[in-house]
Short mmCIF file of C-alpha atoms in Angstrom, two decimals:
data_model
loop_
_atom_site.label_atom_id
_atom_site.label_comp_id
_atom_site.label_asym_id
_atom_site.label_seq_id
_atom_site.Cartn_x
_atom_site.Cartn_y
_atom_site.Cartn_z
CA UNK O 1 0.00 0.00 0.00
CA UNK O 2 1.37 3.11 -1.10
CA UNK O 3 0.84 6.45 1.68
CA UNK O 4 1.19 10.09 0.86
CA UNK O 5 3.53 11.83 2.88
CA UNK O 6 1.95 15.20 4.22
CA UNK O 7 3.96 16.02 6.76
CA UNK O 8 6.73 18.04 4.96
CA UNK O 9 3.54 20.32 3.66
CA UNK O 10 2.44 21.03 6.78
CA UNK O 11 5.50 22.32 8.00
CA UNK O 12 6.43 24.69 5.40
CA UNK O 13 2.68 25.97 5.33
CA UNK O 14 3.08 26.68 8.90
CA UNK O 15 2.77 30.00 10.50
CA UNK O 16 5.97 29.31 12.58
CA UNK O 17 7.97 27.96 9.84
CA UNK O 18 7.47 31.35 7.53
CA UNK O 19 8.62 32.71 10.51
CA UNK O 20 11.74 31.13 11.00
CA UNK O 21 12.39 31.57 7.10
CA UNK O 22 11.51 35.42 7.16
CA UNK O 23 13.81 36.62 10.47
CA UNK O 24 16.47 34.11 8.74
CA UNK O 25 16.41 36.40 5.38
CA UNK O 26 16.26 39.09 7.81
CA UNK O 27 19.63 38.84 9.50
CA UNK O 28 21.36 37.55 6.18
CA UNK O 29 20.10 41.15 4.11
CA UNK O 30 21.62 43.34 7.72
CA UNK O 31 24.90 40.62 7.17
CA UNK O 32 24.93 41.91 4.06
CA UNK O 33 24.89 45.41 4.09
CA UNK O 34 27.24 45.54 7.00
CA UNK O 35 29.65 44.25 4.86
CA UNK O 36 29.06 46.01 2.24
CA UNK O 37 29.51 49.16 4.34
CA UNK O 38 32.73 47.81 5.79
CA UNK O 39 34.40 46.80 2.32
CA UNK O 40 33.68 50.22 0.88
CA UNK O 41 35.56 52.05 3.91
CA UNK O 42 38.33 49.54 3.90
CA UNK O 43 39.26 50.22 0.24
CA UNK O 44 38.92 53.56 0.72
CA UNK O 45 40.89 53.54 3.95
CA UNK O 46 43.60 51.76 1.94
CA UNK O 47 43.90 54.40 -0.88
CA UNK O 48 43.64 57.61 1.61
CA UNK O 49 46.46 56.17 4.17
CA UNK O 50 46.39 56.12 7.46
CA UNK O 51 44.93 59.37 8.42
CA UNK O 52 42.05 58.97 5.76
CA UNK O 53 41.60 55.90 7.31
CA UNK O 54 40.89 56.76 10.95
CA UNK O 55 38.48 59.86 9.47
CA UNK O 56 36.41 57.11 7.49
CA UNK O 57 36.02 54.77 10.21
CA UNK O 58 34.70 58.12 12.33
CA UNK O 59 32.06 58.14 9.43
CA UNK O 60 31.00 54.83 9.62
CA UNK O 61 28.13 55.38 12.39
CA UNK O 62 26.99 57.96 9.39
CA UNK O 63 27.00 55.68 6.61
CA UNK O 64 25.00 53.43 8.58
CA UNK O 65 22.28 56.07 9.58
CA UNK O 66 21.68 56.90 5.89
CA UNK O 67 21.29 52.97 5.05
CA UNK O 68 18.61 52.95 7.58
CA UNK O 69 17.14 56.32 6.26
CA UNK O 70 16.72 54.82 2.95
CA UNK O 71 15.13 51.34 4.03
CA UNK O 72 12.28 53.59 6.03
CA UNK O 73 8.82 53.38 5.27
CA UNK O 74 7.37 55.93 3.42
CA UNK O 75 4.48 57.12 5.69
CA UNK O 76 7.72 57.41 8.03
CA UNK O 77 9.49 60.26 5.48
CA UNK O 78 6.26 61.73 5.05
CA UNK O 79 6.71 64.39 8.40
CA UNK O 80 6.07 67.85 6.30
CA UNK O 81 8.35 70.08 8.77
CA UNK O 82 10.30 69.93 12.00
CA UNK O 83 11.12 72.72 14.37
CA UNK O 84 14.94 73.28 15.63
CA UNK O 85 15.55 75.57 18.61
CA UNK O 86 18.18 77.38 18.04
CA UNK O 87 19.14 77.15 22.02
CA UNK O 88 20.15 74.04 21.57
CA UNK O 89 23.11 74.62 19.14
CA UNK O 90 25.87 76.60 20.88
CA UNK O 91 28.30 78.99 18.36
CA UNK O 92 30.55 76.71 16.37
CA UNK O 93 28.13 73.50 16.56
CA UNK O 94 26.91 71.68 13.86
CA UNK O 95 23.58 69.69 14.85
CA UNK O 96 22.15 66.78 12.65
CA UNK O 97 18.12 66.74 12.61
CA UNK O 98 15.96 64.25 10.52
CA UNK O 99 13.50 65.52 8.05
CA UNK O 100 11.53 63.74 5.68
CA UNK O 101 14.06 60.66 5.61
CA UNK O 102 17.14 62.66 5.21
CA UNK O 103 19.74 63.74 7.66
CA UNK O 104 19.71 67.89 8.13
CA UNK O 105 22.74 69.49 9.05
CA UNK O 106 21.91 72.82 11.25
CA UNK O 107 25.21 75.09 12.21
CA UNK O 108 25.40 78.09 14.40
CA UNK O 109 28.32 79.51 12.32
CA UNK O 110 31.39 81.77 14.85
CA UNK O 111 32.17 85.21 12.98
CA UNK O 112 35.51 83.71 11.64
CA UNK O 113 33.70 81.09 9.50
CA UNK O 114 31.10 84.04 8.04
CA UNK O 115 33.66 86.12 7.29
CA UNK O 116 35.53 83.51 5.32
CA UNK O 117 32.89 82.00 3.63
CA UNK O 118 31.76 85.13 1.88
CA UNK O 119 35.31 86.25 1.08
CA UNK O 120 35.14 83.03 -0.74
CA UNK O 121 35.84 83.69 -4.82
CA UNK O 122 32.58 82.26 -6.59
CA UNK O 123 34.18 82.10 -9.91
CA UNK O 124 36.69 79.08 -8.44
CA UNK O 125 34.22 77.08 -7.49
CA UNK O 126 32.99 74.19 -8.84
CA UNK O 127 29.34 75.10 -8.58
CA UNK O 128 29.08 78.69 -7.96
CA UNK O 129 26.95 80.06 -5.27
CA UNK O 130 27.71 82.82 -2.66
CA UNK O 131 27.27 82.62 0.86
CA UNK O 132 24.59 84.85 0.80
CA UNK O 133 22.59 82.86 -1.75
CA UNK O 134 22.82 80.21 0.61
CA UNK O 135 21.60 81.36 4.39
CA UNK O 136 19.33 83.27 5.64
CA UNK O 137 20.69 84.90 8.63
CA UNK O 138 25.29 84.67 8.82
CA UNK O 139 25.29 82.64 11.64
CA UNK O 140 23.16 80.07 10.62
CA UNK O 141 23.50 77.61 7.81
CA UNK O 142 20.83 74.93 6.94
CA UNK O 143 21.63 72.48 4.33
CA UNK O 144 20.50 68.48 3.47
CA UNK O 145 23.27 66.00 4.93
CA UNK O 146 23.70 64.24 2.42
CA UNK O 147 26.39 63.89 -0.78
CA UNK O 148 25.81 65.17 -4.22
CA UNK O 149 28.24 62.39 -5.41
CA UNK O 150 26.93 58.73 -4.08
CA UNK O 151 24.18 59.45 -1.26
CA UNK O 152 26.43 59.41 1.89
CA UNK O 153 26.08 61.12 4.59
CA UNK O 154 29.17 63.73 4.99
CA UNK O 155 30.80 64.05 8.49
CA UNK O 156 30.31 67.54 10.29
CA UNK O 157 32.77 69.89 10.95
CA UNK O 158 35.06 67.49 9.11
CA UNK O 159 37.47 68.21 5.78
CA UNK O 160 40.06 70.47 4.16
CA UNK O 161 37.65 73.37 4.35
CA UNK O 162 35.97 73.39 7.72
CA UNK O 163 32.54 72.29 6.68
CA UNK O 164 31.71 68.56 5.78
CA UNK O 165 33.84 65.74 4.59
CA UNK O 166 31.86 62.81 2.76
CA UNK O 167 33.74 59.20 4.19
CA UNK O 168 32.88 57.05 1.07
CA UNK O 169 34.77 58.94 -1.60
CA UNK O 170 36.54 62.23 -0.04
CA UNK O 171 34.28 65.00 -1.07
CA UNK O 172 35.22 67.87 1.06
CA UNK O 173 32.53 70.90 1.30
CA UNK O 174 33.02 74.58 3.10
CA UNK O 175 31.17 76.12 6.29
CA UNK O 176 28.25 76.67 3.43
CA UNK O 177 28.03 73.50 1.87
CA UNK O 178 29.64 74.45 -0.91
CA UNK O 179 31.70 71.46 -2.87
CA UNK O 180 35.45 72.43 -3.08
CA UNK O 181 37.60 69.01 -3.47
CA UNK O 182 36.32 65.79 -4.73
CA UNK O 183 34.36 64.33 -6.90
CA UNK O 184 30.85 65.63 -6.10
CA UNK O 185 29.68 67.82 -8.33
CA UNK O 186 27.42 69.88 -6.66
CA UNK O 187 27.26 71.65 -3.61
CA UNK O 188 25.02 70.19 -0.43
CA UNK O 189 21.29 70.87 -0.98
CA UNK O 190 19.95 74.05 1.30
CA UNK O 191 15.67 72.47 2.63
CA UNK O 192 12.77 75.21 2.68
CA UNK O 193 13.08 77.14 5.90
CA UNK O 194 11.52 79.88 7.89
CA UNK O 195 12.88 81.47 10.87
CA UNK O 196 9.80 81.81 13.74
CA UNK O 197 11.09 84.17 16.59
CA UNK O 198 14.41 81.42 17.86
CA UNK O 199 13.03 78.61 15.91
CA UNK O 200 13.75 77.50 12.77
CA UNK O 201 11.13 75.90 10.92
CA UNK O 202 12.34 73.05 8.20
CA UNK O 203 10.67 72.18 5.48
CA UNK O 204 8.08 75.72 5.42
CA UNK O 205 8.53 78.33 2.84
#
């Protein structure tokens, strides 16, 4: 007499088995990109020496956050503005806020980094802005955290130029976001903002 065997159906139908599979594929995709991360700042510690290297391992924690910005849900991005108090970033501070998904960098800017960022000369620079077309008030510059080469998310008060260095592929941007070594080719994207007595408003016009 010949008997079906069931039993290996009922287990993969089974609520705890799916289970088992799904937290399995899980923690191989995290495996994954944690290597992936870690590969790209090796090879890029190897080709910027030993001092590059210690700055890109400093920006790993970033590289990270904007992995997990870009795996949110989209009801999660959705937020239309956020409010920064200004009390809460001391002169000469750069402060990272999250809007819409994306990393916001918010610095209270000393007098010696106005002053040099608008003696900057506009016509050397890769994408021209001046500082002025790029604040609102001097002392405060609000621009989007992340690269305009590959997506990363640049380090703060980082680089060649006082501003923000990018760890994946050594972009290096001024005090005002501005691009001015590397290979990204545009400077860091400035949000819609309002100032509201000592708030600043992201994301309002």
């Amino acid at each position: 007499m010949c008997h079906r065997v069931v039993l290996p159906t009922l287990m993969f139908n089974s609520p705890i088995f799916r289970t088992i599979v799904e937290r399995s594929l899980l923690m191989q995709r995290k495996l994954l990109v944690k290597q992936k991360i870690n590969a790209v700042l090796i090879a890029h510690a190897v080709y910027y020496g030993a001092g590059g290297m210690m700055s890109l391992w400093a920006g790993k924690e970033m590289v990270q956050t904007m992995v997990i910005f870009k795996d949110m849900a989209a009801d999660q991005r959705a937020l239309a503005s956020i409010e920064v108090n200004l009390n809460d970033i001391p002169e000469g501070v750069t402060k990272t806020y999250e809007w819409r998904g994306k990393p916001v960098f918010v610095k209270h800017r000393t007098p010696n980094e106005i002053a040099r960022e608008k003696a900057v000369n506009v016509s050397e620079l890769r994408h021209p802005e001046h500082d002025d077309e790029r604040v609102k008030k001097p002392e405060w510059s609000v621009v989007i955290g992340v690269c305009t080469h590959l997506g990363c998310v640049p380090i703060a008060n980082a680089g060649d130029f006082g501003g923000y260095f990018c760890p994946c592929h050594g972009s290096h941007y001024d005090a005002s976001g501005r691009v001015r070594k590397g290979p990204a080719p545009l400077n860091l994207n400035v949000p819609a903002y309002t100032f509201k007595d000592n708030v600043i408003v992201i994301g309002s016009s």
